[in-house]
Each structure stands twice: as C-alpha cells, then as structure tokens.
mmCIF file of C-alpha atoms and ligand atoms in Angstrom:
data_model
loop_
_atom_site.group_PDB
_atom_site.id
_atom_site.type_symbol
_atom_site.label_atom_id
_atom_site.label_comp_id
_atom_site.label_asym_id
_atom_site.label_seq_id
_atom_site.Cartn_x
_atom_site.Cartn_y
_atom_site.Cartn_z
ATOM 1 C CA MET A 1 100.551 130.708 111.567
ATOM 2 C CA SER A 2 102.047 133.714 113.399
ATOM 3 C CA GLY A 3 105.082 133.346 115.697
ATOM 4 C CA TYR A 4 102.861 133.854 118.731
ATOM 5 C CA ASN A 5 100.408 131.163 117.580
ATOM 6 C CA GLN A 6 103.262 128.751 116.879
ATOM 7 C CA GLN A 7 104.527 129.334 120.428
ATOM 8 C CA VAL A 8 101.032 128.708 121.859
ATOM 9 C CA ALA A 9 100.801 125.508 119.807
ATOM 10 C CA ARG A 10 104.182 124.280 121.050
ATOM 11 C CA ASN A 11 103.431 125.073 124.720
ATOM 12 C CA THR A 12 99.973 123.578 124.527
ATOM 13 C CA GLU A 13 101.074 120.384 122.863
ATOM 14 C CA SER A 14 104.078 119.737 125.049
ATOM 15 C CA GLY A 15 102.231 120.640 128.282
ATOM 16 C CA ASN A 16 99.217 118.590 127.366
ATOM 17 C CA ARG A 17 100.338 115.480 125.551
ATOM 18 C CA ASP A 18 100.549 113.377 128.729
ATOM 19 C CA ILE A 19 97.184 114.640 129.940
ATOM 20 C CA ILE A 20 95.542 113.731 126.650
ATOM 21 C CA ARG A 21 97.096 110.253 126.720
ATOM 22 C CA MET A 22 95.646 109.920 130.216
ATOM 23 C CA PHE A 23 92.147 110.927 129.039
ATOM 24 C CA ASP A 24 92.452 108.504 126.125
ATOM 25 C CA ARG A 25 93.233 105.679 128.523
ATOM 26 C CA ILE A 26 90.476 106.368 131.047
ATOM 27 C CA SER A 27 87.804 107.078 128.376
ATOM 28 C CA PRO A 28 86.121 103.627 128.664
ATOM 29 C CA VAL A 29 85.355 104.171 132.376
ATOM 30 C CA TYR A 30 85.112 107.966 132.328
ATOM 31 C CA ASP A 31 81.297 108.287 132.422
ATOM 32 C CA ARG A 32 80.846 105.656 135.141
ATOM 33 C CA MET A 33 83.584 107.244 137.247
ATOM 34 C CA ASN A 34 81.940 110.656 136.877
ATOM 35 C CA ARG A 35 78.619 109.390 138.221
ATOM 36 C CA LEU A 36 80.376 107.594 141.058
ATOM 37 C CA MET A 37 82.736 110.394 142.057
ATOM 38 C CA SER A 38 80.026 113.027 142.069
ATOM 39 C CA LEU A 39 77.574 110.640 143.777
ATOM 40 C CA GLY A 40 75.284 111.215 140.783
ATOM 41 C CA MET A 41 75.238 114.987 141.287
ATOM 42 C CA ASP A 42 77.078 115.878 138.074
ATOM 43 C CA ARG A 43 73.829 115.614 136.093
ATOM 44 C CA ARG A 44 72.262 118.345 138.240
ATOM 45 C CA TRP A 45 75.368 120.548 137.900
ATOM 46 C CA ARG A 46 75.300 120.184 134.124
ATOM 47 C CA ARG A 47 71.568 120.963 134.032
ATOM 48 C CA LYS A 48 72.153 124.199 135.945
ATOM 49 C CA ALA A 49 75.125 125.201 133.803
ATOM 50 C CA VAL A 50 73.141 124.814 130.575
ATOM 51 C CA ALA A 51 70.111 126.626 132.031
ATOM 52 C CA ALA A 52 72.315 129.518 133.215
ATOM 53 C CA ILE A 53 73.200 130.671 129.684
ATOM 54 C CA ASP A 54 69.606 130.923 128.318
ATOM 55 C CA ILE A 55 70.299 129.105 125.064
ATOM 56 C CA PRO A 56 67.804 130.204 122.388
ATOM 57 C CA ASN A 57 66.124 127.656 120.096
ATOM 58 C CA GLY A 58 68.224 126.961 117.025
ATOM 59 C CA ALA A 59 71.447 128.282 118.571
ATOM 60 C CA LYS A 60 74.941 127.164 117.639
ATOM 61 C CA VAL A 61 76.686 126.046 120.819
ATOM 62 C CA LEU A 62 80.362 125.263 121.381
ATOM 63 C CA ASP A 63 81.108 122.549 123.939
ATOM 64 C CA LEU A 64 84.826 122.917 124.574
ATOM 65 C CA ALA A 65 86.711 119.989 126.179
ATOM 66 C CA CYS A 66 83.539 118.080 125.352
ATOM 67 C CA GLY A 67 84.940 114.696 126.435
ATOM 68 C CA THR A 68 82.263 112.046 125.941
ATOM 69 C CA GLY A 69 79.603 114.647 125.110
ATOM 70 C CA ASP A 70 77.581 114.984 128.324
ATOM 71 C CA MET A 71 77.163 118.768 128.116
ATOM 72 C CA GLY A 72 75.976 118.619 124.520
ATOM 73 C CA LEU A 73 73.433 115.947 125.416
ATOM 74 C CA GLU A 74 72.193 118.054 128.325
ATOM 75 C CA ALA A 75 71.800 121.132 126.085
ATOM 76 C CA LEU A 76 69.950 119.054 123.460
ATOM 77 C CA SER A 77 67.563 117.817 126.142
ATOM 78 C CA GLN A 78 66.741 121.391 127.241
ATOM 79 C CA VAL A 79 66.532 123.346 123.958
ATOM 80 C CA GLN A 80 65.219 122.522 120.480
ATOM 81 C CA ASN A 81 67.003 122.618 117.125
ATOM 82 C CA LEU A 82 70.474 123.212 118.497
ATOM 83 C CA GLN A 83 73.660 122.727 116.604
ATOM 84 C CA ILE A 84 76.286 121.421 119.021
ATOM 85 C CA VAL A 85 79.955 121.675 118.111
ATOM 86 C CA GLY A 86 82.132 119.585 120.423
ATOM 87 C CA VAL A 87 85.886 120.167 120.619
ATOM 88 C CA ASP A 88 88.422 117.978 122.397
ATOM 89 C CA PRO A 89 92.013 116.900 121.710
ATOM 90 C CA SER A 90 91.498 113.320 122.963
ATOM 91 C CA PRO A 91 90.621 110.957 120.084
ATOM 92 C CA ALA A 92 89.235 108.291 122.417
ATOM 93 C CA MET A 93 86.931 110.699 124.254
ATOM 94 C CA LEU A 94 85.740 112.099 120.899
ATOM 95 C CA ALA A 95 85.009 108.597 119.586
ATOM 96 C CA ILE A 96 82.612 108.019 122.489
ATOM 97 C CA ALA A 97 81.048 111.469 121.990
ATOM 98 C CA ARG A 98 80.533 110.657 118.299
ATOM 99 C CA ASN A 99 78.567 107.503 119.146
ATOM 100 C CA ARG A 100 76.433 109.260 121.706
ATOM 101 C CA LEU A 101 75.684 112.372 119.640
ATOM 102 C CA MET A 102 75.459 111.033 116.100
ATOM 103 C CA THR A 103 71.686 111.147 115.813
ATOM 104 C CA TRP A 104 71.671 114.899 116.512
ATOM 105 C CA ASN A 105 72.806 117.954 114.574
ATOM 106 C CA THR A 106 76.356 117.906 115.872
ATOM 107 C CA ALA A 107 79.912 118.350 114.674
ATOM 108 C CA LEU A 108 83.037 117.233 116.492
ATOM 109 C CA SER A 109 86.520 118.598 116.095
ATOM 110 C CA MET A 110 89.854 117.393 117.456
ATOM 111 C CA ALA A 111 91.556 120.572 118.656
ATOM 112 C CA TRP A 112 93.032 122.444 121.610
ATOM 113 C CA GLY A 113 91.010 125.056 123.460
ATOM 114 C CA GLU A 114 93.939 127.423 123.080
ATOM 115 C CA GLN A 115 93.654 127.353 119.275
ATOM 116 C CA LEU A 116 90.094 126.972 118.166
ATOM 117 C CA PRO A 117 89.707 126.163 114.459
ATOM 118 C CA PHE A 118 86.788 128.554 113.950
ATOM 119 C CA ARG A 119 86.146 131.996 112.517
ATOM 120 C CA ASP A 120 85.324 134.915 114.828
ATOM 121 C CA SER A 121 81.849 135.324 116.365
ATOM 122 C CA ILE A 122 80.207 132.163 115.007
ATOM 123 C CA PHE A 123 78.763 130.727 118.252
ATOM 124 C CA ASP A 124 75.733 131.949 120.187
ATOM 125 C CA ARG A 125 76.862 130.201 123.356
ATOM 126 C CA ALA A 126 79.848 128.281 124.720
ATOM 127 C CA MET A 127 80.379 125.956 127.650
ATOM 128 C CA ILE A 128 83.163 123.959 129.278
ATOM 129 C CA ALA A 129 82.605 121.395 132.015
ATOM 130 C CA PHE A 130 85.453 120.073 134.137
ATOM 131 C CA GLY A 131 87.992 120.817 131.430
ATOM 132 C CA ILE A 132 89.618 124.188 131.913
ATOM 133 C CA ARG A 133 91.704 123.178 134.908
ATOM 134 C CA SER A 134 93.662 120.833 132.605
ATOM 135 C CA PHE A 135 94.494 123.543 130.041
ATOM 136 C CA PRO A 136 98.145 124.621 130.094
ATOM 137 C CA ASN A 137 97.171 128.089 128.774
ATOM 138 C CA ARG A 138 93.901 129.013 130.489
ATOM 139 C CA LEU A 139 93.986 132.702 129.615
ATOM 140 C CA THR A 140 94.649 132.001 125.934
ATOM 141 C CA ALA A 141 91.676 129.606 125.871
ATOM 142 C CA LEU A 142 89.404 132.157 127.575
ATOM 143 C CA LYS A 143 90.396 134.731 124.937
ATOM 144 C CA GLU A 144 89.832 132.216 122.141
ATOM 145 C CA LEU A 145 86.372 131.493 123.522
ATOM 146 C CA ARG A 146 85.580 135.188 123.521
ATOM 147 C CA ARG A 147 86.810 135.499 119.950
ATOM 148 C CA VAL A 148 84.480 132.767 118.646
ATOM 149 C CA VAL A 149 81.388 133.738 120.674
ATOM 150 C CA MET A 150 79.345 136.517 119.091
ATOM 151 C CA PRO A 151 78.707 139.826 120.853
ATOM 152 C CA GLY A 152 75.843 139.291 123.313
ATOM 153 C CA GLY A 153 76.701 135.592 123.579
ATOM 154 C CA LYS A 154 77.263 133.791 126.870
ATOM 155 C CA LEU A 155 79.705 131.347 128.394
ATOM 156 C CA ALA A 156 79.207 128.781 131.189
ATOM 157 C CA ILE A 157 82.158 127.117 132.873
ATOM 158 C CA LEU A 158 81.706 124.331 135.402
ATOM 159 C CA GLU A 159 84.781 123.432 137.379
ATOM 160 C CA MET A 160 85.820 121.653 140.524
ATOM 161 C CA THR A 161 87.077 124.120 143.108
ATOM 162 C CA SER A 162 88.896 123.416 146.316
ATOM 163 C CA ARG A 163 87.676 125.956 148.874
ATOM 164 C CA LYS A 164 84.949 124.404 151.007
ATOM 165 C CA PRO A 165 83.456 124.900 154.466
ATOM 166 C CA ALA A 166 85.406 123.022 157.153
ATOM 167 C CA THR A 167 83.023 120.101 157.693
ATOM 168 C CA LEU A 168 82.554 119.447 154.002
ATOM 169 C CA GLU A 169 86.295 119.787 153.487
ATOM 170 C CA SER A 170 87.100 117.046 155.963
ATOM 171 C CA LEU A 171 84.416 114.651 154.694
ATOM 172 C CA PHE A 172 84.739 115.376 151.022
ATOM 173 C CA GLY A 173 88.520 115.788 151.320
ATOM 174 C CA TRP A 174 88.871 112.221 152.571
ATOM 175 C CA TYR A 175 86.473 110.893 149.935
ATOM 176 C CA PHE A 176 88.147 112.840 147.141
ATOM 177 C CA ARG A 177 91.776 112.369 148.127
ATOM 178 C CA HIS A 178 91.639 108.728 149.196
ATOM 179 C CA LEU A 179 88.552 106.858 148.032
ATOM 180 C CA VAL A 180 88.253 108.364 144.528
ATOM 181 C CA PRO A 181 91.922 107.719 143.571
ATOM 182 C CA ALA A 182 91.684 104.141 144.910
ATOM 183 C CA VAL A 183 88.444 103.284 143.090
ATOM 184 C CA GLY A 184 89.572 105.209 139.981
ATOM 185 C CA THR A 185 92.838 103.289 139.843
ATOM 186 C CA LEU A 186 90.988 99.992 140.121
ATOM 187 C CA MET A 187 88.381 100.844 137.478
ATOM 188 C CA SER A 188 90.656 102.533 134.941
ATOM 189 C CA ARG A 189 93.763 100.421 135.641
ATOM 190 C CA HIS A 190 95.600 103.745 135.341
ATOM 191 C CA ARG A 191 97.369 104.627 138.564
ATOM 192 C CA HIS A 192 98.143 108.243 137.758
ATOM 193 C CA ALA A 193 94.765 109.422 136.432
ATOM 194 C CA TYR A 194 92.678 109.596 139.574
ATOM 195 C CA HIS A 195 95.601 110.903 141.642
ATOM 196 C CA TYR A 196 95.989 113.667 139.066
ATOM 197 C CA LEU A 197 92.394 114.716 139.771
ATOM 198 C CA PRO A 198 92.752 116.078 143.363
ATOM 199 C CA ALA A 199 96.142 117.566 142.468
ATOM 200 C CA SER A 200 94.688 119.444 139.495
ATOM 201 C CA VAL A 201 91.810 120.761 141.598
ATOM 202 C CA ASP A 202 94.245 122.032 144.241
ATOM 203 C CA ALA A 203 96.239 123.791 141.522
ATOM 204 C CA PHE A 204 93.145 125.579 140.131
ATOM 205 C CA PRO A 205 92.661 129.173 141.387
ATOM 206 C CA GLU A 206 89.997 130.189 143.874
ATOM 207 C CA PRO A 207 86.697 131.196 142.213
ATOM 208 C CA ARG A 208 87.292 134.927 142.715
ATOM 209 C CA ASP A 209 90.714 134.695 141.070
ATOM 210 C CA PHE A 210 89.475 132.590 138.162
ATOM 211 C CA ALA A 211 86.617 135.073 137.631
ATOM 212 C CA GLY A 212 89.354 137.746 137.478
ATOM 213 C CA GLU A 213 91.084 135.773 134.704
ATOM 214 C CA MET A 214 87.807 135.721 132.771
ATOM 215 C CA VAL A 215 87.597 139.506 133.067
ATOM 216 C CA VAL A 216 91.220 139.869 131.913
ATOM 217 C CA ALA A 217 90.316 137.728 128.876
ATOM 218 C CA GLY A 218 87.610 140.276 128.019
ATOM 219 C CA TRP A 219 84.477 138.601 129.419
ATOM 220 C CA ASN A 220 81.865 140.844 131.058
ATOM 221 C CA THR A 221 79.324 140.504 133.858
ATOM 222 C CA VAL A 222 81.221 137.534 135.257
ATOM 223 C CA SER A 223 79.448 135.806 138.133
ATOM 224 C CA TRP A 224 79.977 132.558 139.967
ATOM 225 C CA ILE A 225 77.759 130.239 141.941
ATOM 226 C CA PRO A 226 79.195 127.683 144.373
ATOM 227 C CA MET A 227 77.492 124.296 144.188
ATOM 228 C CA ALA A 228 77.611 121.312 146.542
ATOM 229 C CA GLY A 229 79.131 123.501 149.238
ATOM 230 C CA GLY A 230 81.805 124.922 146.932
ATOM 231 C CA VAL A 231 83.145 121.599 145.664
ATOM 232 C CA VAL A 232 82.042 122.711 142.200
ATOM 233 C CA THR A 233 81.622 126.281 140.923
ATOM 234 C CA LEU A 234 79.556 127.474 137.979
ATOM 235 C CA PHE A 235 80.978 130.580 136.272
ATOM 236 C CA VAL A 236 78.763 132.546 133.883
ATOM 237 C CA ALA A 237 79.836 135.468 131.679
ATOM 238 C CA GLU A 238 78.700 137.551 128.727
ATOM 239 C CA ASN A 239 80.517 138.825 125.681
ATOM 240 C CA GLN A 240 79.256 142.389 125.524
HETATM 241 C C1 SAM B 1 87.425 115.819 132.841
HETATM 242 S S1 SAM B 1 87.157 115.768 131.096
HETATM 243 C C2 SAM B 1 85.632 116.630 130.941
HETATM 244 C C3 SAM B 1 84.813 116.141 129.789
HETATM 245 C C4 SAM B 1 83.398 116.702 129.665
HETATM 246 N N1 SAM B 1 83.384 118.142 129.434
HETATM 247 C C5 SAM B 1 82.559 116.370 130.854
HETATM 248 O O1 SAM B 1 81.967 117.280 131.425
HETATM 249 O O2 SAM B 1 82.462 115.202 131.216
HETATM 250 C C6 SAM B 1 88.326 116.944 130.561
HETATM 251 C C7 SAM B 1 88.489 117.015 129.048
HETATM 252 O O3 SAM B 1 89.321 118.131 128.739
HETATM 253 C C8 SAM B 1 90.059 117.808 127.589
HETATM 254 N N2 SAM B 1 91.213 118.728 127.519
HETATM 255 C C9 SAM B 1 92.351 118.706 128.238
HETATM 256 N N3 SAM B 1 93.179 119.695 127.863
HETATM 257 C C10 SAM B 1 92.527 120.383 126.868
HETATM 258 C C11 SAM B 1 92.869 121.542 126.076
HETATM 259 N N4 SAM B 1 94.013 122.172 126.211
HETATM 260 N N5 SAM B 1 91.956 121.957 125.179
HETATM 261 C C12 SAM B 1 90.751 121.323 125.036
HETATM 262 N N6 SAM B 1 90.390 120.236 125.760
HETATM 263 C C13 SAM B 1 91.271 119.782 126.664
HETATM 264 C C14 SAM B 1 90.441 116.346 127.795
HETATM 265 O O4 SAM B 1 90.796 115.684 126.603
HETATM 266 C C15 SAM B 1 89.170 115.784 128.434
HETATM 267 O O5 SAM B 1 88.311 115.189 127.495
#
C-alpha cells in the first residue's frame, strides 16, 4: 500500500470508527426508522435514483454504503439479470443485506468507500443512497468511484440536503430536529444516533457545492434534482 493510501486508511478508520459502531447498533431498527422518518417517501426517491442511471440488462452495479441493501433490491426490481455488489464497513448492516439479497446474483464486501477493493473500470453503474455525508473523505470516495466505473458509466447519489423553502423548512425542520431524534432514540435505544442525523445533514454542502466536488473528482455532466422540496437531492453524473 502506498504512503498516500496508508494515510487515507488511517484517516478513514479513525474518523469513521464511531460512526460505524453507531450504524451497527441501530441496524435492527434502521429500515423501520427510514420508512417512518421519510413518511414512506424513501421508496419513491430510491426508484427515481435507480431509474436516473439507465441501468442496462445484465449490468454490474456497485451499491456503495449499501447498508441493509435497499438500493440493490430496488435496482433488481427494475432491471433484469443484474449483478449487484454491495459495499459497507458496518458488519451488522451487511448481515441484514446478506439475508435480504441472498437469493439474487449479489456479492457483499466489507470496505470503506475511500478504498474500494476492486480493479479499475469493472462496474457499469454505481450508486450511493444516504451514505456519502458520513464519509470522512468524500472527495477520495468520489475519485475511487470514478476509478471503478467504466468509461461511459453513470453514478447516482441520493443524499439529504438542508436548503429548503421557508415553509417546508419550518415544518420539516421541527419534524426532523425534534420528532425524529426523539422517536429514533426510543426505537434504537441509542441516544446519539438520531441526533447525529440532523447534524450530519447540516454539515453536508449545498447541492451546487457538492456537484462541484463531483466535478473536481473527475465526473462529467453532473446534474442534480431536488426532491421533496429540497429535503433530498438526487445527483447524477457520467464518467466520460
Ligand atoms: C444511512 S445508511 C444508508 C444505507 C443505505 N444506502 C440506504 O439507502 O438505506 C449509511 C451507510 O453508510 C455506511 N458508511 C459510513 N461511512 C462509510 C464509508 N466511509 N464508506 C462506506 N460506507 C460508509 C454506514 O455503515 C451505513 O450503512
């Protein structure tokens, strides 16, 4: 491993160990909390994200920060004969993904997005849903994604974003900052996890700035679509 890669590994592991422990602990309630927090809308967001990257039949698709496997399942429901490769550093999240995806042509790997254990240009498509805001080295992960996606391939990133119209901000802001942490704490019995959520969304850049990071990482034709009034943004890019 080169000196630079060793440094990335050290930064990633030290910055992320607590976050991964947190995802391990909330994994049993994660899917239920997702449906509740998004008022059931996350399924529609995932559907749109998968549709946005025109996955061809038989494609090999990377689902980075795959968690419990929802994006892979959505892709499998839209396109035939896919091979889904899910990557996540949380063993507990991966264990749930394994159960949910085992009847399909899938592979799961425990790894960081900043150091993908794959050769160059082996994926037709890649996607990340609600994961990249937790990465300590976003730009490194975006470059890694570009390295493993073949020329002409596409990337979809779904993420929670914090700039919203005023009325939605006040309503959703109260729901998100007060109700979600309270219910999340009760359901997961983990006080920090659902307080971390609004804080991590606030720390994530505005869509225009994140799209700029994607361009810096080498992605082309980057576009973004606000959903649910800007609470969530879908970013789409090509590797030209
Ligand atoms: C909010 S969950 C999203 C899971 C899934 N993509 C979904 O849509 O439900 C975030 C996931 O990101 C993973 N994660 C956090 N830091 C990561 C990193 N540096 N590299 C890869 N995955 C990471 C966590 O383990 C967790 O499973």
